[in-house]
């Protein structure tokens, strides 16, 4: 007798539903091929602040520490990256880490970046949700606060 396997199912859970809130002047970036992405409308030639959300499914052998090391390696690879803040939390089947820092952009400008990763235990697998908010120092502290608010607004629903 044949056994039917399906997605989604208990063995193969659906990917999390994602949501975020952005202020007026931000638009959806549906064409970038990510689960969720928004950017601020700015004049041509200016750095475009953005928040990008990705989801990666990993096997049962994955750990939160591995996700953290992978993120740290990518951040250290940015030109003159300097970490400015770090915060971690856990609860309800998920662990998360928030790293905020800055690096040198391609045109010599300082770029601020806020990254939050969440590692969600789904039973047989883990879902790694990464939220990255980026803006130029030229947008001032308001730009940095704006991307912080958007990153904090991200909702992840695994039901």
PDB file of C-alpha atoms in Angstrom, residues 10 18 34 44 58 73 85 92 97 102 113 115 123 126 143 150 153 155:
ATOM      1  CA  UNK A  10       2.777  17.680  10.514  1.00  0.00           C
ATOM      2  CA  UNK A  18       4.941  37.173   7.757  1.00  0.00           C
ATOM      3  CA  UNK A  34      11.727  37.734  -1.286  1.00  0.00           C
ATOM      4  CA  UNK A  44      16.639  59.144  -7.853  1.00  0.00           C
ATOM      5  CA  UNK A  58      16.957  24.053   7.841  1.00  0.00           C
ATOM      6  CA  UNK A  73      30.513  36.133   9.574  1.00  0.00           C
ATOM      7  CA  UNK A  85      24.130  47.003  19.806  1.00  0.00           C
ATOM      8  CA  UNK A  92       7.490  30.226  22.591  1.00  0.00           C
ATOM      9  CA  UNK A  97      19.037  37.947  18.068  1.00  0.00           C
ATOM     10  CA  UNK A 102      27.215  50.328  10.583  1.00  0.00           C
ATOM     11  CA  UNK A 113      21.968  48.187   9.417  1.00  0.00           C
ATOM     12  CA  UNK A 115      19.379  42.679  11.558  1.00  0.00           C
ATOM     13  CA  UNK A 123       9.366  19.957  15.271  1.00  0.00           C
ATOM     14  CA  UNK A 126      13.696  24.861  11.960  1.00  0.00           C
ATOM     15  CA  UNK A 143      15.987  57.032   9.187  1.00  0.00           C
ATOM     16  CA  UNK A 150       9.643  48.524  10.880  1.00  0.00           C
ATOM     17  CA  UNK A 153       6.797  45.488  13.684  1.00  0.00           C
ATOM     18  CA  UNK A 155       5.065  39.484  12.817  1.00  0.00           C
TER      19      UNK A 155
END
